[in-house]
Coordinates of C-alpha atoms in Angstrom, one line a residue:
Chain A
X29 CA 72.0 45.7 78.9
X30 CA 73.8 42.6 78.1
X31 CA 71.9 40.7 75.8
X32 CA 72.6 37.4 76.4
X33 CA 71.6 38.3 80.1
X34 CA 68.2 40.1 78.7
X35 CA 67.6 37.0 75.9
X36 CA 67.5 34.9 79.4
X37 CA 65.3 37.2 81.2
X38 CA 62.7 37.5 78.1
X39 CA 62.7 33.9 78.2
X40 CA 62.3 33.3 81.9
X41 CA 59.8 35.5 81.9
X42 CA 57.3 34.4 79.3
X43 CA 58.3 30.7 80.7
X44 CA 57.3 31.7 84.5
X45 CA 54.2 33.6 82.9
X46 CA 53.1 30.5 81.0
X47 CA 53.5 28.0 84.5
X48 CA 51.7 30.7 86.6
X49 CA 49.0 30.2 84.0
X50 CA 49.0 26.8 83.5
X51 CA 48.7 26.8 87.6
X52 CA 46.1 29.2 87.8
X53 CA 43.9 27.3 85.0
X54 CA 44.7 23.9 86.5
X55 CA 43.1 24.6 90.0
X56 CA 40.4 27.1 88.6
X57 CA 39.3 24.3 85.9
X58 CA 39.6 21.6 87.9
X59 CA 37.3 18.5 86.5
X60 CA 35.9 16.8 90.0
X61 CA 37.3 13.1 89.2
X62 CA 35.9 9.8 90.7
X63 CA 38.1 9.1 93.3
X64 CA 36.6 5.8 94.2
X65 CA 36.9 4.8 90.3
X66 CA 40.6 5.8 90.3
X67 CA 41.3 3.5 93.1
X68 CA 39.4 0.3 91.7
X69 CA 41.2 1.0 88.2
X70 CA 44.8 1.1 90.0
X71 CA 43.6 -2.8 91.5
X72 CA 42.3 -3.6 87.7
X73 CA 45.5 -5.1 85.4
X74 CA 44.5 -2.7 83.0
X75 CA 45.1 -4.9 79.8
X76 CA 41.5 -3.7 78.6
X77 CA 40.9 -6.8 77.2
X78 CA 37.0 -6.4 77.6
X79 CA 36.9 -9.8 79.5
X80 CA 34.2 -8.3 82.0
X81 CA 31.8 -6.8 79.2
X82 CA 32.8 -3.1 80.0
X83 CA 34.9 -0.7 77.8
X84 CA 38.1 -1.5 79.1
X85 CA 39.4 -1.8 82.7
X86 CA 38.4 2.3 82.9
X87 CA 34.8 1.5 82.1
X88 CA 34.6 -1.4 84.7
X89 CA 35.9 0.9 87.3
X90 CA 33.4 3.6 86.2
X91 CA 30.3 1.3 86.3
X92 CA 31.6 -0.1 89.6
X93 CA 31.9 3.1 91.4
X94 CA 28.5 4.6 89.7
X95 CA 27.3 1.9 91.2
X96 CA 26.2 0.2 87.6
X97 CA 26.9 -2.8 88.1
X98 CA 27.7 -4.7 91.7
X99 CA 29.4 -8.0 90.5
X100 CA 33.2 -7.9 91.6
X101 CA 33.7 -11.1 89.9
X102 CA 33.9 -10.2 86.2
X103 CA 37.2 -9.4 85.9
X104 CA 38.8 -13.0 85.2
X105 CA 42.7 -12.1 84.6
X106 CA 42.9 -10.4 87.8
X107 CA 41.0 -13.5 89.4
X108 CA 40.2 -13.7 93.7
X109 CA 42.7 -11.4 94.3
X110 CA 41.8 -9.0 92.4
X111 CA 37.9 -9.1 93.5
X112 CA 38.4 -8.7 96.9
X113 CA 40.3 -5.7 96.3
X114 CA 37.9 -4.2 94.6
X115 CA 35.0 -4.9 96.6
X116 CA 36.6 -3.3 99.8
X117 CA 36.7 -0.2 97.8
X118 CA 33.4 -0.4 96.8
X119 CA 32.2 -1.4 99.5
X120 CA 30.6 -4.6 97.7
X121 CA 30.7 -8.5 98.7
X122 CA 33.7 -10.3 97.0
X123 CA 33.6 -13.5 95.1
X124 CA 35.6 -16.2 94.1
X125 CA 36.4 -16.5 90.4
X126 CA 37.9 -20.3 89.5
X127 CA 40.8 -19.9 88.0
X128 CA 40.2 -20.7 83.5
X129 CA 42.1 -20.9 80.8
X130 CA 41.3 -21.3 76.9
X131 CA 41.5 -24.4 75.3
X132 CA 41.5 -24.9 71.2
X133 CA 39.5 -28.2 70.2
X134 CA 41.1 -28.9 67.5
X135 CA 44.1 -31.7 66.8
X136 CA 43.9 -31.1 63.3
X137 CA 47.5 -30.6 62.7
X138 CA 49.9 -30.7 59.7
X139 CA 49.9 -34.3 60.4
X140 CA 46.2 -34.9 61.1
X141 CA 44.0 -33.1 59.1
X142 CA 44.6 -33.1 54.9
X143 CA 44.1 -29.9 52.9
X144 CA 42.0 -29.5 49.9
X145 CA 43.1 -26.3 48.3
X146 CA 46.4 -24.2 48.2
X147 CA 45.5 -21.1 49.8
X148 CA 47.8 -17.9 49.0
X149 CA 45.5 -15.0 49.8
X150 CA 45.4 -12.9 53.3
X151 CA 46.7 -14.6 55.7
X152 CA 43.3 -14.6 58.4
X153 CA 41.4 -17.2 59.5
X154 CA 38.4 -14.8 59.3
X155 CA 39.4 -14.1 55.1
X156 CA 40.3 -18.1 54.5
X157 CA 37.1 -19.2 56.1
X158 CA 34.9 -17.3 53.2
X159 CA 37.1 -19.4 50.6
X160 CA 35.6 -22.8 50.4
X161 CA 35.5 -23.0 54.9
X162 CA 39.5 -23.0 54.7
X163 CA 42.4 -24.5 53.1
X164 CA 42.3 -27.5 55.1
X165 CA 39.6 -30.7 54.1
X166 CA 37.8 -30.3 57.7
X167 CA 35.9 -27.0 57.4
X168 CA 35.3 -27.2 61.0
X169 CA 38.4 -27.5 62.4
X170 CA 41.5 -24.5 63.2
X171 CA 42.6 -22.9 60.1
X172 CA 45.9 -21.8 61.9
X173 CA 46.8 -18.2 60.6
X174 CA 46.7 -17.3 64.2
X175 CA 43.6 -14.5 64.5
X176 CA 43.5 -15.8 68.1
X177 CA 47.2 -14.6 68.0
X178 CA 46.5 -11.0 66.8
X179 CA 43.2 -10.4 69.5
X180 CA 45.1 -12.0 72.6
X181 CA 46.6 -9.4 74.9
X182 CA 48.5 -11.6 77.1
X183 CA 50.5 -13.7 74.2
X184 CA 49.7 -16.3 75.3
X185 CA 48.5 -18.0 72.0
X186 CA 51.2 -20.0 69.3
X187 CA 50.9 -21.8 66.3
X188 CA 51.9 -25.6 66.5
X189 CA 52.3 -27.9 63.8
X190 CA 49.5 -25.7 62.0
X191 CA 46.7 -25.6 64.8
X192 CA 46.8 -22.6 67.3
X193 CA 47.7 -24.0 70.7
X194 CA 47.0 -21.5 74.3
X195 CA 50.0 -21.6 77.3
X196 CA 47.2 -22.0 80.1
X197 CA 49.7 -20.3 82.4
X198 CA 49.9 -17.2 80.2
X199 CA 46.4 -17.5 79.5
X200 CA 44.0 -15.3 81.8
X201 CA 40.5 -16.3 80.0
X202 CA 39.5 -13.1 78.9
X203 CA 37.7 -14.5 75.7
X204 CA 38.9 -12.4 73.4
X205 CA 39.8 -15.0 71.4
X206 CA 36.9 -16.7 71.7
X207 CA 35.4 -14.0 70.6
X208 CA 38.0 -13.8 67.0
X209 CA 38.2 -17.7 66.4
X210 CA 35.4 -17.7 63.2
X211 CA 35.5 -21.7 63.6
X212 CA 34.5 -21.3 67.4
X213 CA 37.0 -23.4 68.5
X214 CA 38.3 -21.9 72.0
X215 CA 36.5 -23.1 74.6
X216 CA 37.6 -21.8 78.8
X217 CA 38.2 -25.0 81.1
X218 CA 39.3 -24.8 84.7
X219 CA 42.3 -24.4 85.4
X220 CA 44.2 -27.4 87.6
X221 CA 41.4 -29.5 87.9
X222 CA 41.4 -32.9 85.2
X223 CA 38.8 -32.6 82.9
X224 CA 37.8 -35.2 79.9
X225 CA 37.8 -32.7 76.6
X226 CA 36.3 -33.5 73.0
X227 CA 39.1 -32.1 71.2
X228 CA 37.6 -32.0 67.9
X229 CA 34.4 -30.0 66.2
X230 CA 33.7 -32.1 63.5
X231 CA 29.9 -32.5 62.8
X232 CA 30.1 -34.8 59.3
X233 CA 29.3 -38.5 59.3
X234 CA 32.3 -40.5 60.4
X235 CA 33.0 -41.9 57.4
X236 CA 33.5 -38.5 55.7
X237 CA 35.8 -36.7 59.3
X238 CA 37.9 -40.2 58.7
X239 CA 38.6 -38.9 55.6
X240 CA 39.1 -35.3 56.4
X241 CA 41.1 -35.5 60.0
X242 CA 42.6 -38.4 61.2
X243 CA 42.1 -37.0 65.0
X244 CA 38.6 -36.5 64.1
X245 CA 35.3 -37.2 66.0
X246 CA 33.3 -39.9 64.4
X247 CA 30.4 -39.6 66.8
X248 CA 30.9 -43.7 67.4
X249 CA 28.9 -43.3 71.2
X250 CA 32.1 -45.2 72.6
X251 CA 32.8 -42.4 74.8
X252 CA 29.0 -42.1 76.3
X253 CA 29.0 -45.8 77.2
X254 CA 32.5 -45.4 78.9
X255 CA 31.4 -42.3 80.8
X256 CA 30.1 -43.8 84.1
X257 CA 28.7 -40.5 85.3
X258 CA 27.1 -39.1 82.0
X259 CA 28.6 -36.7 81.3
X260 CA 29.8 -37.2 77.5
X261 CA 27.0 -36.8 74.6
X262 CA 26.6 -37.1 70.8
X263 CA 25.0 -34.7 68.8
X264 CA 25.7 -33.9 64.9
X265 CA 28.3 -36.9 64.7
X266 CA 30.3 -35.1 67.5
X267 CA 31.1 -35.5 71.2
X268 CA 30.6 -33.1 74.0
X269 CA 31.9 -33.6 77.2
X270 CA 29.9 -32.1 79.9
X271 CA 32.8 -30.1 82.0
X272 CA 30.6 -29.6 85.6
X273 CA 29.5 -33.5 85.3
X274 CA 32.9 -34.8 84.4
X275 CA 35.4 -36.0 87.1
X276 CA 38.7 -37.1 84.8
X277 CA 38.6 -40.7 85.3
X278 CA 39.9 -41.1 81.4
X279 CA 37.8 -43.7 80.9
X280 CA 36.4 -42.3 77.8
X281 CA 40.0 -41.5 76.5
X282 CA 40.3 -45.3 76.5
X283 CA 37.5 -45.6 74.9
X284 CA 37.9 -43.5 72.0
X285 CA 39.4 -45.1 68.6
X286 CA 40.7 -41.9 67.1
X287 CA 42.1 -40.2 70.3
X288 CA 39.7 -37.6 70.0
X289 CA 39.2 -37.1 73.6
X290 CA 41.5 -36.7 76.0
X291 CA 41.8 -35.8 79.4
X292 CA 43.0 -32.3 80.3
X293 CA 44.7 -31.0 83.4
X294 CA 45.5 -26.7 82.1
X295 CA 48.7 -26.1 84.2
X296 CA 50.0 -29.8 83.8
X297 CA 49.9 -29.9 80.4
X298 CA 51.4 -26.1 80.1
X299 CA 55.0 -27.3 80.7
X300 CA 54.4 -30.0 77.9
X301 CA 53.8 -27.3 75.4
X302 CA 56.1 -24.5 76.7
X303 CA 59.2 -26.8 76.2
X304 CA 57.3 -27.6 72.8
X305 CA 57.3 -24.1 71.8
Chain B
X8 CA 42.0 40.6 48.6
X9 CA 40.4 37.1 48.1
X10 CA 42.2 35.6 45.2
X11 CA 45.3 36.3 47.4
X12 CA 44.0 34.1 50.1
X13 CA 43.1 31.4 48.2
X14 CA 46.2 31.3 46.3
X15 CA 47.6 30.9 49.8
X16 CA 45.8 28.3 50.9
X17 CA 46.0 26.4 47.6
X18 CA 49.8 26.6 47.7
X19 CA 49.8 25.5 51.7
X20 CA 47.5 22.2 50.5
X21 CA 48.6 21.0 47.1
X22 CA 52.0 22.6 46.1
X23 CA 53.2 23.1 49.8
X24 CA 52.2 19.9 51.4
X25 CA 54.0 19.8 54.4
X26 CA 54.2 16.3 54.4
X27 CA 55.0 15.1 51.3
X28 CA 56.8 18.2 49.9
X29 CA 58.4 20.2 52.7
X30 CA 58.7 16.3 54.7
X31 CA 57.9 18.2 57.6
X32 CA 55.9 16.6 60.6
X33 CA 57.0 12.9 59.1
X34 CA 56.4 11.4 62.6
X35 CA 53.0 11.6 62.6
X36 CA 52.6 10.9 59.3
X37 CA 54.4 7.5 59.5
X38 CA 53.6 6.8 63.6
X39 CA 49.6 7.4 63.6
X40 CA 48.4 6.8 59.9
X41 CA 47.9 3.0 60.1
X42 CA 44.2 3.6 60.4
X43 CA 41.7 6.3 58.9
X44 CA 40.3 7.4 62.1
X45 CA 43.3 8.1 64.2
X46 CA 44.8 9.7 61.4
X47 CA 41.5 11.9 60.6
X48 CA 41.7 12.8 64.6
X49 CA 45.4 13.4 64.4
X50 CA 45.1 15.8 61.5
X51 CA 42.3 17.5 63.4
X52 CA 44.1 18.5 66.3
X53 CA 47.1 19.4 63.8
X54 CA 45.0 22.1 62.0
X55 CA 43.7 23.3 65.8
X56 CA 46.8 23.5 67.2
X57 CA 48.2 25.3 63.6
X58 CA 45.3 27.8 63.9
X59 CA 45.9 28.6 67.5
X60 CA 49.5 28.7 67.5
X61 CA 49.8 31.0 64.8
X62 CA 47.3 33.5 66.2
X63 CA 49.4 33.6 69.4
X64 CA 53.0 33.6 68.2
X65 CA 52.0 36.5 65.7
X66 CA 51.6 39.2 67.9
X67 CA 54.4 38.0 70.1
X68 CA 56.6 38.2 66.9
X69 CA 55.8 41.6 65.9
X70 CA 56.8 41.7 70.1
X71 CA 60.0 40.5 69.2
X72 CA 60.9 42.4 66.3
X73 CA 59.9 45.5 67.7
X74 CA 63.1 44.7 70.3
X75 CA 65.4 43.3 67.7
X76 CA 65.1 40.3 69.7
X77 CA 64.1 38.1 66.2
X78 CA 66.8 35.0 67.6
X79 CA 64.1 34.4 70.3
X80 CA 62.0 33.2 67.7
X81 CA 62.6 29.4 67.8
X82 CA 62.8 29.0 71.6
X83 CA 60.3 31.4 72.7
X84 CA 57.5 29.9 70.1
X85 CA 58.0 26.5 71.4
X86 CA 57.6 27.8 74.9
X87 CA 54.6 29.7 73.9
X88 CA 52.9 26.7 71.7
X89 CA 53.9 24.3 74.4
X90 CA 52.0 26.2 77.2
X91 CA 49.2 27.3 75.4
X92 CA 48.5 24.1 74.0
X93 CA 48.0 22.7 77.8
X94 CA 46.3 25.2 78.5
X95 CA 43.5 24.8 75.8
X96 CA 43.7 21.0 76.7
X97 CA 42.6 21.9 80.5
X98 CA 40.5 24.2 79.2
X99 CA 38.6 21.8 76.7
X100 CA 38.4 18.8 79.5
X101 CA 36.0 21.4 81.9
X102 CA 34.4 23.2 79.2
X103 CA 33.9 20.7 76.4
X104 CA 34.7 17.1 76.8
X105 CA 33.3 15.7 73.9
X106 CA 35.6 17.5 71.9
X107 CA 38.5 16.8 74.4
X108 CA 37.9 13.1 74.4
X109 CA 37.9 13.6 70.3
X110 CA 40.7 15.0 70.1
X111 CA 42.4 12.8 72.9
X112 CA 45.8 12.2 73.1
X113 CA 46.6 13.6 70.1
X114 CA 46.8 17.3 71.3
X115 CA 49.7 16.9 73.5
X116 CA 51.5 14.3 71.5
X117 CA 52.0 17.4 68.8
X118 CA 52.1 20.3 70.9
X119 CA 55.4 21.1 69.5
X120 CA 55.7 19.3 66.3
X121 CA 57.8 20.7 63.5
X122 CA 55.0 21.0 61.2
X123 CA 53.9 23.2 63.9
X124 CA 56.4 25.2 64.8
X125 CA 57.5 24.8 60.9
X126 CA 54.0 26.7 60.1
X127 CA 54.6 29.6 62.6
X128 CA 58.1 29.7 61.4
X129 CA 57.6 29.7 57.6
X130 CA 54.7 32.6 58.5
X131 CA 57.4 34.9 59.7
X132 CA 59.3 34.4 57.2
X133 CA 57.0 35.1 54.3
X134 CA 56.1 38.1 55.7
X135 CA 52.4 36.8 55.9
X136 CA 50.3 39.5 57.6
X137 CA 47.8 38.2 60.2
X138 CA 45.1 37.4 57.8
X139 CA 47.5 35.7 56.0
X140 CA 48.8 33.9 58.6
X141 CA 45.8 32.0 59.3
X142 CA 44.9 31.1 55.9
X143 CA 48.5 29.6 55.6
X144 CA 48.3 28.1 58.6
X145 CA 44.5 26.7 57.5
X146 CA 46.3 25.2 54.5
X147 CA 49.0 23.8 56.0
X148 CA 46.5 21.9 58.3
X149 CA 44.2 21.0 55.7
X150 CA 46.9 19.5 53.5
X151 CA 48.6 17.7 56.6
X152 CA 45.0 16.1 56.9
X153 CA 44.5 15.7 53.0
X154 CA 48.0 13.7 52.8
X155 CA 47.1 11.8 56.3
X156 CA 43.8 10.6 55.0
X157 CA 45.4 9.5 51.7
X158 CA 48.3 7.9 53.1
X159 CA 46.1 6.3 55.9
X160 CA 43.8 4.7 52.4
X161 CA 47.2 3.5 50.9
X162 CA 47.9 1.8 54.4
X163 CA 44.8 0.2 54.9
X164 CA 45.6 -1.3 51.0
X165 CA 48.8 -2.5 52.1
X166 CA 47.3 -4.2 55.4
X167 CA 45.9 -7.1 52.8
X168 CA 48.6 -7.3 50.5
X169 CA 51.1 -10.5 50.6
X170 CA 54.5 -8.1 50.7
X171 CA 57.8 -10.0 50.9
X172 CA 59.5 -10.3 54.6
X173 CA 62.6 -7.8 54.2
X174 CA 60.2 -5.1 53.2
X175 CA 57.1 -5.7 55.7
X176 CA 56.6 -3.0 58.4
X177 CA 58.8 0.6 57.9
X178 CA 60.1 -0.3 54.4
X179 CA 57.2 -0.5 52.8
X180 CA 55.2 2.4 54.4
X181 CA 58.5 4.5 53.5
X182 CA 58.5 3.3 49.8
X183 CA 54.5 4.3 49.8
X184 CA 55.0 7.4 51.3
X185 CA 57.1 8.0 48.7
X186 CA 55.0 7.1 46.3
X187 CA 52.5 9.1 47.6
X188 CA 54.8 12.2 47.8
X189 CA 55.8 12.0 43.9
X190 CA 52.2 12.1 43.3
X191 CA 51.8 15.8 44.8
X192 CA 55.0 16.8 42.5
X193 CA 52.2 16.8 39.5
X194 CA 50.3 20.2 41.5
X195 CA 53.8 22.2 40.8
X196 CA 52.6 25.0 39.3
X197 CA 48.8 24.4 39.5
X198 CA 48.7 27.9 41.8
X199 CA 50.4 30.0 39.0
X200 CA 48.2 28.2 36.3
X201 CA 45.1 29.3 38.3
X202 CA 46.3 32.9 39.3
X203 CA 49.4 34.0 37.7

């Protein structure tokens, strides 16, 4: 026989053999799957950022459709939409989930904040922190060596002027870098709504934060006589605005000596910073 | 009988490293060795896959030779490997998925590696009975996982080093890994010390 015509034959063969097989074992070992968790994952974004507490968008479909868990609001990227999806899979009641974003309290910027120590080791917030609280005189404030950067799945996070800043557009509060930030910086804020923000950390006397940052918090109580509705307090030297109490009038943005706090609107102030990055 | 064998495998680990002397299965080696656990389940399912392939491409070889059909080799083993190696993976998913969630993604991603089909290949070639076969193919695996474990260490090193822009990323891992490699040059020999 012609052996090019048998080497073809041999091979078609043991190829044909192998898919019959492969058939064969694929029905006859079947593993029953979870249909209904197949279906909610499809609907999930399936960045697995962990936002919802599960392992991953896989783990939230499993606990869903198990029947684990019956909250169809704790996946914040995917937001409304997304819930009601998967509720009329499951079969559960949908929710609304306000739109967030992450915000980093911090202004302490090149220009802001001084530095106390010329830091050339490994370049993480989490490593510099361990080293005298960071290279820069506030040890409360953002170290900027961009850890945030590193755990965010959705890129939304940069480094401006030396202080990580978040694109609230890009941003679909998942918290993982809330999670990373070792100063505990990152806070989430609604997103399109005006909202006074204390956008510093600092709990040292004022004298010393004047010092350190000059965007710092000096805890001076202008801010909580300004605030008509209550909503700002001083504790440890710092302010604290009170987000569900607040309304954005700005009048303790007036208030403020150092420009510490400012009022916020996440969407508004994302085209400010895209065209800055 | 024995000292045989473990001359084998000694030359397969140390003098034979597939991956830092016979630079085969360098993919892997580069692609999955950034951290010691994927690399430790990587090199797993290398030396299952190594073990299981060379138990069924050895009779089929003796198939082939038998019908002076030896050109077959190449094509017909990756065939073979390719299959088998889904079907083990179906198999393990039913059967047991511990070890199937283990050994993950990494089974299909090297169902027809070189090294693999470099192991089977190199078999034949030696003239390796079956016995002989498996121990080599033992080796092989073990030093894949030996050099994937030690490069994985140097890795993790690097991770916390300040290294200069122009050779972050794929220079440098290329530069350790041959580093690494002219480190197993000082086991030439070591086999012949030991036996010869």
């Amino acid at each position: 026989m012609n052996p090019i015509l048998l080497a073809v034959i041999v091979v078609a063969a043991i190829g044909i053999i192998a898919a019959v097989m492969l058939a064969v074992a694929s029905i006859v070992m079947a593993v029953p799957v979870d249909e209904k968790a197949e279906k909610i994952r499809e609907e999930l974004p399936g960045a697995n950022c962990g936002a919802c507490g599960f392992s991953g968008c896989d783990g939230y479909a499993a606990a869903l459709s198990k029947g684990e868990t019956t909250c169809t609001t704790l996946c914040s990227p995917g937001g409304s939409e997304v819930s009601k999806k998967i509720a009329a899979i499951a079969g559960l009641a949908a929710g609304e989930i306000a739109p967030q974003a992450a915000v980093v309290l911090c202004q302490g910027n090149n220009h802001n904040a001084g530095t106390k120590l010329n830091y050339v080791g490994v370049k993480s917030c989490k490593m510099a922190t361990q080293l005298y609280g960071g290279p820069k005189d506030c040890i409360y404030g953002c170290i900027g060596f961009g850890d945030c950067i590193e755990a965010c799945p959705y890129d939304a996070i940069h480094i401006c002027d030396g202080v990580a800043r978040i694109n609230p557009l890009a941003c679909r509060a998942c918290k993982a870098c809330i999670k990373t930030c070792p100063k505990g910086l990152i806070e989430l804020l609604p997103l399109h709504q005006a909202k006074a923000a204390v956008l510093c950390a600092n709990k040292d006397k004022g004298a010393l934060t004047r010092k350190e940052c000059k965007a710092g918090c000096i805890g001076c109580m202008k801010c909580v006589k300004a605030c008509e509705y209550d909503a700002v307090k001083v504790e440890n030297f710092c302010a604290k605005v009170d987000y569900d109490k607040c309304i954005g009038c700005g009048k303790c943005h007036e208030a403020c000596p150092v420009g510490a706090i400012d009022v916020i609107e996440l969407g508004k102030i994302a085209l400010k910073s895209i065209n800055r990055i | 009988m024995t000292k045989v064998f473990l001359s084998i495998l000694i030359t397969a680990i140390l003098t034979e490293n597939f991956l830092l002397s016979k630079f085969l299965g360098i993919c892997p080696f580069l692609g999955v060795s950034k951290k010691l656990n994927t690399a430790s389940g990587m090199s797993l399912a290398v030396i299952f896959v190594m073990l299981l392939a060379t138990a069924v491409t050895y009779p089929i070889n003796t198939l082939l030779v038998k019908n002076d059909m030896e050109y077959l080799q190449t094509i017909v083993f990756i065939l073979v490997i390719a299959a088998l190696v889904q079907l083990v993976e179906i198999v393990l998913k039913k059967y047991i998925p511990s070890l199937y969630s283990a050994l993950g993604i990494y089974l299909p991603l090297i169902t027809t590696n070189c090294a693999v089909l470099g192991v089977v290949i190199l078999n034949v070639d030696n003239g390796y009975n079956f016995a002989e076969s498996m121990v080599n193919s033992l080796g092989a695996g073990l030093g894949f996982m030996l050099a994937m474990v030690i490069f994985a260490g140097v890795r993790e090193r690097l991770e916390s080093c300040d290294i200069p822009k122009f050779m972050q990323g794929l220079p440098i891992t290329l530069v350790a890994a041959s580093l690494t490699s002219i480190s197993f040059l000082g086991f030439t020999g070591i086999v012949d010390g030991i036996f010869g």
